[in-house]
Tab-separated table of N, CA and C in Angstrom:
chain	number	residue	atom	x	y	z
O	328	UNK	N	-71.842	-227.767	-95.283
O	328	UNK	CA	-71.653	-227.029	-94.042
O	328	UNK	C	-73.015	-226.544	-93.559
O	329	UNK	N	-73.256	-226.843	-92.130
O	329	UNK	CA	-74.284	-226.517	-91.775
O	329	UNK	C	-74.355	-224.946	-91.531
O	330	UNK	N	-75.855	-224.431	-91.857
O	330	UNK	CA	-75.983	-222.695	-91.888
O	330	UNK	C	-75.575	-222.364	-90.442
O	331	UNK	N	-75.927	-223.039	-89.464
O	331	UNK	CA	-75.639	-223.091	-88.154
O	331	UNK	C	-74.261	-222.313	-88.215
O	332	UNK	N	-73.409	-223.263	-88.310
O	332	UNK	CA	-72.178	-223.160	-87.966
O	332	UNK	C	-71.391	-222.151	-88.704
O	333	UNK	N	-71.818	-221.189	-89.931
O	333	UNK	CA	-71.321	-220.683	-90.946
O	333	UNK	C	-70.371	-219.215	-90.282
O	334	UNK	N	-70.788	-218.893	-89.123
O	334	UNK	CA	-70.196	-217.396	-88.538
O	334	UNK	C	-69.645	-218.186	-87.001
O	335	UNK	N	-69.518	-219.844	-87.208
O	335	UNK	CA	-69.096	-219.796	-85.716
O	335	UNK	C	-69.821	-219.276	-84.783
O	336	UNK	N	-71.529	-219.883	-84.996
O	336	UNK	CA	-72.586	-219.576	-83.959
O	336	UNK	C	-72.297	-217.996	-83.172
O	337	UNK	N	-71.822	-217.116	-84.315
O	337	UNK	CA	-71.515	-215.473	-83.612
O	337	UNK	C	-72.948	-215.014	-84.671
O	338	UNK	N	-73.483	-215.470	-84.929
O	338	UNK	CA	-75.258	-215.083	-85.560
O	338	UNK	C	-75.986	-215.409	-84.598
O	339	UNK	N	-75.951	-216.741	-83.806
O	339	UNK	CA	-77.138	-217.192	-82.808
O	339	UNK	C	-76.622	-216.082	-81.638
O	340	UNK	N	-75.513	-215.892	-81.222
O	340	UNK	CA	-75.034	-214.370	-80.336
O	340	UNK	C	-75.703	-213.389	-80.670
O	341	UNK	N	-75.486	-213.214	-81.784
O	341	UNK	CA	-75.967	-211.329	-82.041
O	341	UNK	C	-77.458	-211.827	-81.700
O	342	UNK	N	-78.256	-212.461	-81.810
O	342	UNK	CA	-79.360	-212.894	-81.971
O	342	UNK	C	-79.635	-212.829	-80.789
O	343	UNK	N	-79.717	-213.514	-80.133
O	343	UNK	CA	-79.578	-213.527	-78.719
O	343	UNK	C	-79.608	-211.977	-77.769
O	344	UNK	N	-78.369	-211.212	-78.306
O	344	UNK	CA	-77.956	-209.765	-77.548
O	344	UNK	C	-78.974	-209.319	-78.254
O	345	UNK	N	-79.346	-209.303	-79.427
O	345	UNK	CA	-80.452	-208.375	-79.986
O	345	UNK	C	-82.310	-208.660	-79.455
O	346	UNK	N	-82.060	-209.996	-78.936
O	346	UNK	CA	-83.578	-210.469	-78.059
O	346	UNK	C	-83.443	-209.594	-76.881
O	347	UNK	N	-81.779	-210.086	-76.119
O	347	UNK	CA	-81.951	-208.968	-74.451
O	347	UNK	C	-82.056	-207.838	-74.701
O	348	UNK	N	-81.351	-207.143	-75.858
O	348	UNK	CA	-81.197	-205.725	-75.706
O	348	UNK	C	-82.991	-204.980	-75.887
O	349	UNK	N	-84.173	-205.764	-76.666
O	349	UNK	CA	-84.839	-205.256	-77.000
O	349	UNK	C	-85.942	-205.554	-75.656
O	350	UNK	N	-85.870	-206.690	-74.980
O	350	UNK	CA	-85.853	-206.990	-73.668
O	350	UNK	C	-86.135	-205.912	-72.507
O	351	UNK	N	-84.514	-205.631	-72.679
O	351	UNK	CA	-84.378	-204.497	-71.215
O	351	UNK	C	-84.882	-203.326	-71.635
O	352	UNK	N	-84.915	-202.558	-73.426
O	352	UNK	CA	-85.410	-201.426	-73.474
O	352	UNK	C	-87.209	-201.669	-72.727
O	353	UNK	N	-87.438	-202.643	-72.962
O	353	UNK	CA	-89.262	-202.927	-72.609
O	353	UNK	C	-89.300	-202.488	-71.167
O	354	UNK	N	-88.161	-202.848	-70.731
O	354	UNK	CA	-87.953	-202.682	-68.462
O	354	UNK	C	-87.883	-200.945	-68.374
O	355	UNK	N	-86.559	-200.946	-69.177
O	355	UNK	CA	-86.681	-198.940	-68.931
O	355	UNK	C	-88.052	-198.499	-69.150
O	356	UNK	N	-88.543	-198.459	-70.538
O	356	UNK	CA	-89.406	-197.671	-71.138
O	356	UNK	C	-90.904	-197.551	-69.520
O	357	UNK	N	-90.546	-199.263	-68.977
O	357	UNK	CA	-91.574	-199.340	-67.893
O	357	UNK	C	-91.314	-198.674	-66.844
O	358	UNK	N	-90.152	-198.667	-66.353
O	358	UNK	CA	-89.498	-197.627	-65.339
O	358	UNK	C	-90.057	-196.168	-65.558
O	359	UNK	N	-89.696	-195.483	-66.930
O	359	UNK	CA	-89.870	-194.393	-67.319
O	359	UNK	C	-91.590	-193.995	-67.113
O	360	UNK	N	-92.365	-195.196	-67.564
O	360	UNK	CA	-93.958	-194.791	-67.149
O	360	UNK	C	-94.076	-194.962	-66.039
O	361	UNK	N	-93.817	-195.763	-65.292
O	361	UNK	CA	-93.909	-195.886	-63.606
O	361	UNK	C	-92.867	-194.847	-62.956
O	362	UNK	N	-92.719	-193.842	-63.664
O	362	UNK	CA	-91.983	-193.118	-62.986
O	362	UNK	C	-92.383	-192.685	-61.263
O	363	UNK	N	-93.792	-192.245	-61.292
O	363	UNK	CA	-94.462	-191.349	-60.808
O	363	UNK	C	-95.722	-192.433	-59.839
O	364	UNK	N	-95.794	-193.336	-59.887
O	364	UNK	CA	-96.444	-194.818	-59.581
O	364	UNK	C	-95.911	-194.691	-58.411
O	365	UNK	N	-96.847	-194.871	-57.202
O	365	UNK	CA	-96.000	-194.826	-55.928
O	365	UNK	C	-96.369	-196.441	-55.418
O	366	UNK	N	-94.836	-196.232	-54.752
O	366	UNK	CA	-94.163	-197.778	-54.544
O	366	UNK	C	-93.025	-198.550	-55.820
O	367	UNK	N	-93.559	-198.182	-57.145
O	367	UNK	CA	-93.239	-198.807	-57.610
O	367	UNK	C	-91.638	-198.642	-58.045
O	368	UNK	N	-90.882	-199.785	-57.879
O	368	UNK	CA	-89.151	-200.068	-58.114
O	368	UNK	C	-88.969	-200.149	-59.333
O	369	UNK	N	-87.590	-199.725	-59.900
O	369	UNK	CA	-87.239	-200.133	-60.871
O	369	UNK	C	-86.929	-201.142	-61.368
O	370	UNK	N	-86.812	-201.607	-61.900
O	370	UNK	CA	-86.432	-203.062	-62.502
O	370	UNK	C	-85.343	-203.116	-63.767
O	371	UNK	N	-84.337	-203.609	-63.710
O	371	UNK	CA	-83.582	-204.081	-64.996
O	371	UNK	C	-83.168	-205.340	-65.146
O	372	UNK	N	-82.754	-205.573	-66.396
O	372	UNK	CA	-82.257	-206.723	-66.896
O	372	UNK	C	-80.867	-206.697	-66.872
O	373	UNK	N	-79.924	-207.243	-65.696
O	373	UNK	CA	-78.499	-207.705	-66.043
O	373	UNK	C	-78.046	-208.523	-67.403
O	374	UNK	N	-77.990	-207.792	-68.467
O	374	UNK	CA	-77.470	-207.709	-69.937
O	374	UNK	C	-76.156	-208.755	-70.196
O	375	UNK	N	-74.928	-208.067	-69.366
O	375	UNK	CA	-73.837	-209.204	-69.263
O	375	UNK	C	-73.846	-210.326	-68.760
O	376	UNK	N	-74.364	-210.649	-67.204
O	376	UNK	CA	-74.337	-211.762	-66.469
O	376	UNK	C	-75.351	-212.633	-67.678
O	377	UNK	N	-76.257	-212.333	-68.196
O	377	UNK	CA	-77.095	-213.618	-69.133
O	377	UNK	C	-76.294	-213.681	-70.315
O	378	UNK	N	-76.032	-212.732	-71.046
O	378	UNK	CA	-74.807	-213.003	-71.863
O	378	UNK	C	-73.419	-214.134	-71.745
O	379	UNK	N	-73.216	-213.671	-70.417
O	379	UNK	CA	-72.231	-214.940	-70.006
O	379	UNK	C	-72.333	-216.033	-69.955
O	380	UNK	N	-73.603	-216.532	-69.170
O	380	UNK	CA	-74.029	-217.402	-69.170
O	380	UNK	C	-74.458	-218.194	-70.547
O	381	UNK	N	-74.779	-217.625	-71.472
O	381	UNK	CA	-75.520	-217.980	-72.995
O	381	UNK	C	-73.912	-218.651	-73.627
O	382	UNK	N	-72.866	-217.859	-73.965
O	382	UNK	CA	-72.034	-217.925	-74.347
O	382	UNK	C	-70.835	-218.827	-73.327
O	383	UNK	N	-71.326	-219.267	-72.099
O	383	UNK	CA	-70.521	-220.217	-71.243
O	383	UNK	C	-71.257	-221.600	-71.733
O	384	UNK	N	-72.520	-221.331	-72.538
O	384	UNK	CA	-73.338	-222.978	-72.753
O	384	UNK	C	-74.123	-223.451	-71.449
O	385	UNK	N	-74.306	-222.733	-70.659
O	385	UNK	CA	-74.849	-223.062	-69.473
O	385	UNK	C	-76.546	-223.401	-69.852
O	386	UNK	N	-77.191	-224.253	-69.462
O	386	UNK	CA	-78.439	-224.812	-69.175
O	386	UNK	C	-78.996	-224.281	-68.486
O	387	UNK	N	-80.223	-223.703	-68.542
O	387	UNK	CA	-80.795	-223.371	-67.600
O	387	UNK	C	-81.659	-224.419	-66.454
O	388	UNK	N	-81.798	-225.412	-67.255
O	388	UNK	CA	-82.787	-226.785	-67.022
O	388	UNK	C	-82.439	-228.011	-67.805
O	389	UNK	N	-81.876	-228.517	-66.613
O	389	UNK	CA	-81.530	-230.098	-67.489
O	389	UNK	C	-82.337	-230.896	-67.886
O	390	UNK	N	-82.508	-231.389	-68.883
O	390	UNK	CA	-83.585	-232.667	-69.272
O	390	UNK	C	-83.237	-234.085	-68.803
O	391	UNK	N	-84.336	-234.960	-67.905
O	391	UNK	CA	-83.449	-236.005	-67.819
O	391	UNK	C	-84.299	-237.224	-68.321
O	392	UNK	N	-84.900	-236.596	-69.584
O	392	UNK	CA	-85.993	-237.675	-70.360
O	392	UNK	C	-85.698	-237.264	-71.596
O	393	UNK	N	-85.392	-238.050	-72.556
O	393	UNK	CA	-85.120	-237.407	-74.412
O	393	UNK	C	-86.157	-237.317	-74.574
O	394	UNK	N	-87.391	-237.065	-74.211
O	394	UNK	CA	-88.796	-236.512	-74.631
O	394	UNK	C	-88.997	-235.002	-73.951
O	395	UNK	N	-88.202	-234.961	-73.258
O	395	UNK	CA	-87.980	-233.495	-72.683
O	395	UNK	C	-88.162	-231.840	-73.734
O	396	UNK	N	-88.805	-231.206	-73.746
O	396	UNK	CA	-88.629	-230.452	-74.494
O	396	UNK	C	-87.026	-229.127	-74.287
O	397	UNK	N	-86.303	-229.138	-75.679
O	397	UNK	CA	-85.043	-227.726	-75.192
O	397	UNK	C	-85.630	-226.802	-75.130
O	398	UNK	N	-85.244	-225.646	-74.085
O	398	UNK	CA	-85.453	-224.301	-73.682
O	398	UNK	C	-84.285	-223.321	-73.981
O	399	UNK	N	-84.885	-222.653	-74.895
O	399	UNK	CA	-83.877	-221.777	-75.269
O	399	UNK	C	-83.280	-220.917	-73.986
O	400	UNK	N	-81.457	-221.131	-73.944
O	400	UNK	CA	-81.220	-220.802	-72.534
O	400	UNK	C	-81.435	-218.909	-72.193
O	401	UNK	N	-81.441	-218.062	-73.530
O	401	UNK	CA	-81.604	-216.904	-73.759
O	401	UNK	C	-83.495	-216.335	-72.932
O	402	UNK	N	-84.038	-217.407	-73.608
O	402	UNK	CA	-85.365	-217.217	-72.957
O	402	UNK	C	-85.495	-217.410	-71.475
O	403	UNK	N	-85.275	-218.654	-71.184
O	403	UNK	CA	-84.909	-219.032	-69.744
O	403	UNK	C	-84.495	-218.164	-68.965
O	404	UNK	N	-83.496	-217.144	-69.457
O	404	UNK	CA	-82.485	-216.679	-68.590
O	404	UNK	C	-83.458	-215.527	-68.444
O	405	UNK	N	-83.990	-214.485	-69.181
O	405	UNK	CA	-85.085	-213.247	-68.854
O	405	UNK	C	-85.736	-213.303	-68.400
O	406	UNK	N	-86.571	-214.868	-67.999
O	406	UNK	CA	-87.557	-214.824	-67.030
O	406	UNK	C	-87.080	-215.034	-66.086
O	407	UNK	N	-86.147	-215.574	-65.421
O	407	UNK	CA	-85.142	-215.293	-64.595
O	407	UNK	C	-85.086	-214.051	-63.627
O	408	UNK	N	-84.108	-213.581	-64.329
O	408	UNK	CA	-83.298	-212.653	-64.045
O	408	UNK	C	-83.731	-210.996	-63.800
O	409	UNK	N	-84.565	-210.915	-64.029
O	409	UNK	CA	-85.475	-209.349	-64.048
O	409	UNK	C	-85.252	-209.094	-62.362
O	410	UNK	N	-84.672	-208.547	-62.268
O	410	UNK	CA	-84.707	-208.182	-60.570
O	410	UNK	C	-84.869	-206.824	-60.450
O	411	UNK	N	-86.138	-206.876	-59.437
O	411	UNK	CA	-86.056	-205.337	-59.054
O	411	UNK	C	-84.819	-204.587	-58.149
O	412	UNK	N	-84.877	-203.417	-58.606
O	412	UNK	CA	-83.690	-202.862	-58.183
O	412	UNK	C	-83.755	-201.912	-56.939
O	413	UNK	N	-82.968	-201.473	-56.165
O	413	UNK	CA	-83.146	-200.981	-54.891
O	413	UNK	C	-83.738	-199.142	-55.572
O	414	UNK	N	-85.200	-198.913	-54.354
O	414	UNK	CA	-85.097	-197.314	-54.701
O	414	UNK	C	-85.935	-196.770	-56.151
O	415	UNK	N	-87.158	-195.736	-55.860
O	415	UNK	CA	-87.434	-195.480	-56.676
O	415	UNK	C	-86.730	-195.353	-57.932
O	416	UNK	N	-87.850	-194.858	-59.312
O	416	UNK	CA	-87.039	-194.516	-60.596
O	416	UNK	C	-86.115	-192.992	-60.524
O	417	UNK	N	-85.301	-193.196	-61.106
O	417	UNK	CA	-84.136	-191.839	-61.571
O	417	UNK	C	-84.515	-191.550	-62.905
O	418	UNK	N	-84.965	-190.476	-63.050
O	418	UNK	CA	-85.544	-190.282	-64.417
O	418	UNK	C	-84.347	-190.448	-65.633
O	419	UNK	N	-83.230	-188.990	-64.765
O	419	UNK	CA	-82.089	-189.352	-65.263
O	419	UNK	C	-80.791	-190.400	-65.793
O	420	UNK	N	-81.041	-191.291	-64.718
O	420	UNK	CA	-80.153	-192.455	-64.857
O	420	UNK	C	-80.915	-193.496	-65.885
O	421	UNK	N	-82.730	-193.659	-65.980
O	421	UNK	CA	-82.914	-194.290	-66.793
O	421	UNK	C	-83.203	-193.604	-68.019
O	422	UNK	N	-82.984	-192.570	-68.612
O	422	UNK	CA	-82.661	-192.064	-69.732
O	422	UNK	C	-81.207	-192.312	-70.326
O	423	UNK	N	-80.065	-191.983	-69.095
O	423	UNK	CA	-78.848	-192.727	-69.829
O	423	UNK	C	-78.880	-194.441	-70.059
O	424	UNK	N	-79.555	-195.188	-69.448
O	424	UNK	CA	-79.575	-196.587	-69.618
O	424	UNK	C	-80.568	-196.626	-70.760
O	425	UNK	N	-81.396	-195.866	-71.276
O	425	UNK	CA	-81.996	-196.061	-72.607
O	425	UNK	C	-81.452	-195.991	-73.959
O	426	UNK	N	-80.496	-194.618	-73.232
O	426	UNK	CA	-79.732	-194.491	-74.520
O	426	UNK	C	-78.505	-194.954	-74.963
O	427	UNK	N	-77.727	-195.879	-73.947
O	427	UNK	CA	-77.150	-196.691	-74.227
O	427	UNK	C	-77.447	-198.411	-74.569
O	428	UNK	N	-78.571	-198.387	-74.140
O	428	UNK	CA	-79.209	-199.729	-74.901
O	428	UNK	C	-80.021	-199.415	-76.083
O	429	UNK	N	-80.030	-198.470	-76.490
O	429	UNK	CA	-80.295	-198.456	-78.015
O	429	UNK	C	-79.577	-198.154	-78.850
O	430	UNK	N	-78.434	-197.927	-78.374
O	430	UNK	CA	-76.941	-197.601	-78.897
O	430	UNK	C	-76.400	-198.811	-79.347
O	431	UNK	N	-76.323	-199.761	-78.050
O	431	UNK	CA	-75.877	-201.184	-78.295
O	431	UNK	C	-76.868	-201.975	-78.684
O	432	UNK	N	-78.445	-201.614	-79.030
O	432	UNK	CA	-79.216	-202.721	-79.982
O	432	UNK	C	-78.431	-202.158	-81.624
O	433	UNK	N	-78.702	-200.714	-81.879
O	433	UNK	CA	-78.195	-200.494	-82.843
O	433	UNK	C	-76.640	-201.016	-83.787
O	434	UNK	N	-76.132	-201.373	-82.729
O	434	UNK	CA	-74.592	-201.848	-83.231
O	434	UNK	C	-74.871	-203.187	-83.317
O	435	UNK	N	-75.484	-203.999	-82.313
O	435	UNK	CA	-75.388	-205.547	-82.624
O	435	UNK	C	-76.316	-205.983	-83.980
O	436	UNK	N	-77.268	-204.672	-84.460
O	436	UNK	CA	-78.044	-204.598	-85.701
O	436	UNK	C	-77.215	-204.700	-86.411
O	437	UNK	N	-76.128	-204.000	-86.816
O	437	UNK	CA	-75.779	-203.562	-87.740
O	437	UNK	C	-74.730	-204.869	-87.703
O	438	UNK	N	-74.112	-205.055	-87.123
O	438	UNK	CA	-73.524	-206.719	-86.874
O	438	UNK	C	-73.677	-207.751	-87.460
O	439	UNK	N	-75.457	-207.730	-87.230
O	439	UNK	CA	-75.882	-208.895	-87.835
O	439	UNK	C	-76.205	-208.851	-89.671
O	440	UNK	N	-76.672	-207.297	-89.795
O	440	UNK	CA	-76.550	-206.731	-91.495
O	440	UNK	C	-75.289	-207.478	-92.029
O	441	UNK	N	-74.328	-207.056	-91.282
O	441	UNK	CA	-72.706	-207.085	-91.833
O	441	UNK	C	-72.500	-208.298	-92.421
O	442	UNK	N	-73.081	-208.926	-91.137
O	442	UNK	CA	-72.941	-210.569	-91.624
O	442	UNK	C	-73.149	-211.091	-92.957
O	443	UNK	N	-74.903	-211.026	-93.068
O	443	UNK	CA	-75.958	-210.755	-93.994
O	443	UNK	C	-75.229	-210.627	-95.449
O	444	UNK	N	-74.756	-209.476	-95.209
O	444	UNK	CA	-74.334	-208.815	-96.693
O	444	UNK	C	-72.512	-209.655	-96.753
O	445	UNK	N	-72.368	-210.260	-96.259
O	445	UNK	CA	-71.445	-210.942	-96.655
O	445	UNK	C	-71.850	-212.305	-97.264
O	446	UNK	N	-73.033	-212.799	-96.514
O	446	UNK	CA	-73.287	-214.309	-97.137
O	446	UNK	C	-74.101	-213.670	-98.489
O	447	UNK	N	-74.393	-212.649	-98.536
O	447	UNK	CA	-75.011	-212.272	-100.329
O	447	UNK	C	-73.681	-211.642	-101.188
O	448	UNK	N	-72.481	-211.404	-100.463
O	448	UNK	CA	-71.821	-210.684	-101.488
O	448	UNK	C	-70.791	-212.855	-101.793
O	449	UNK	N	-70.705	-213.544	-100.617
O	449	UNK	CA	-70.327	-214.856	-101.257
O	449	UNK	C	-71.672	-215.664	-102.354
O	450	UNK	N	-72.800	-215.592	-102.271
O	450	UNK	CA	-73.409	-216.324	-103.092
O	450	UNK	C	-73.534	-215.114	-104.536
O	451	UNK	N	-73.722	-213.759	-104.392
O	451	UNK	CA	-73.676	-213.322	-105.429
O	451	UNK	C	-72.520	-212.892	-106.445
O	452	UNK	N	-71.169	-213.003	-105.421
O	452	UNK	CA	-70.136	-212.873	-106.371
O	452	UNK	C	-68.971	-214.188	-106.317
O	453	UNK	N	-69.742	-215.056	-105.273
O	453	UNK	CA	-68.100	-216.054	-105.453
O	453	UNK	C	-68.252	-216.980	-106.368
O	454	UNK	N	-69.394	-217.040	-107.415
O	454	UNK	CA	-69.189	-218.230	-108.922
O	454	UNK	C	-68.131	-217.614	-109.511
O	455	UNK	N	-67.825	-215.992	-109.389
O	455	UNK	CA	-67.468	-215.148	-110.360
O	455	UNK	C	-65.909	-215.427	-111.091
């Protein structure tokens, strides 16, 4: 059995949510210093819509040469998708969007541990 396939590609997911989530904290944290930067917009990363897309199998870029190099569609999709957002920074609103994306990096962490400690509790206890 390929390692790939061992969680039903829900490892290359968490993987993935744990690249955006650490992603968009990089956009707040920039918001939060450009608070005070005049002109400058906020910017975030739509979290679900690339999610969807990752997990719909969608391409970002078709190859139409087998010498083509694959693009990871997770990568693809962040350079993308960063859109500035209408209206200076909210100090407030991007403090709650911080602390809920480190809420949800923290859980998809612990996700991927979970996993982890299951493929060591099958190789260390299933000869048994």
């Amino acid at each position: 059995m390929p390692i790939r396939s061992l969680f039903g590609g829900s490892l290359a997911l968490t993987r993935h949510a744990l690249d955006l989530r650490l992603e968009r904290q990089g956009l707040i944290q920039s918001n939060i210093a450009n608070l005070e930067t005049p002109g400058y917009q906020a910017q975030d990363l739509p979290f679900a819509r690339i999610m969807a897309s990752i997990t719909a199998g969608q391409r970002p870029l078709n190859t139409t040469h087998p010498r083509h190099l694959e693009v990871d569609p997770a990568t693809a999709a962040m350079r993308l998708e960063p859109a500035a957002m209408k209206g200076p920074v909210d100090l407030d609103e991007e403090m709650v969007k911080l602390a809920e994306n480190n809420l949800m990096y923290q859980t998809a962490a612990r996700i991927m541990a979970k996993k982890y400690e299951g493929i060591r509790f099958a190789i260390d206890e299933g000869g048994k």
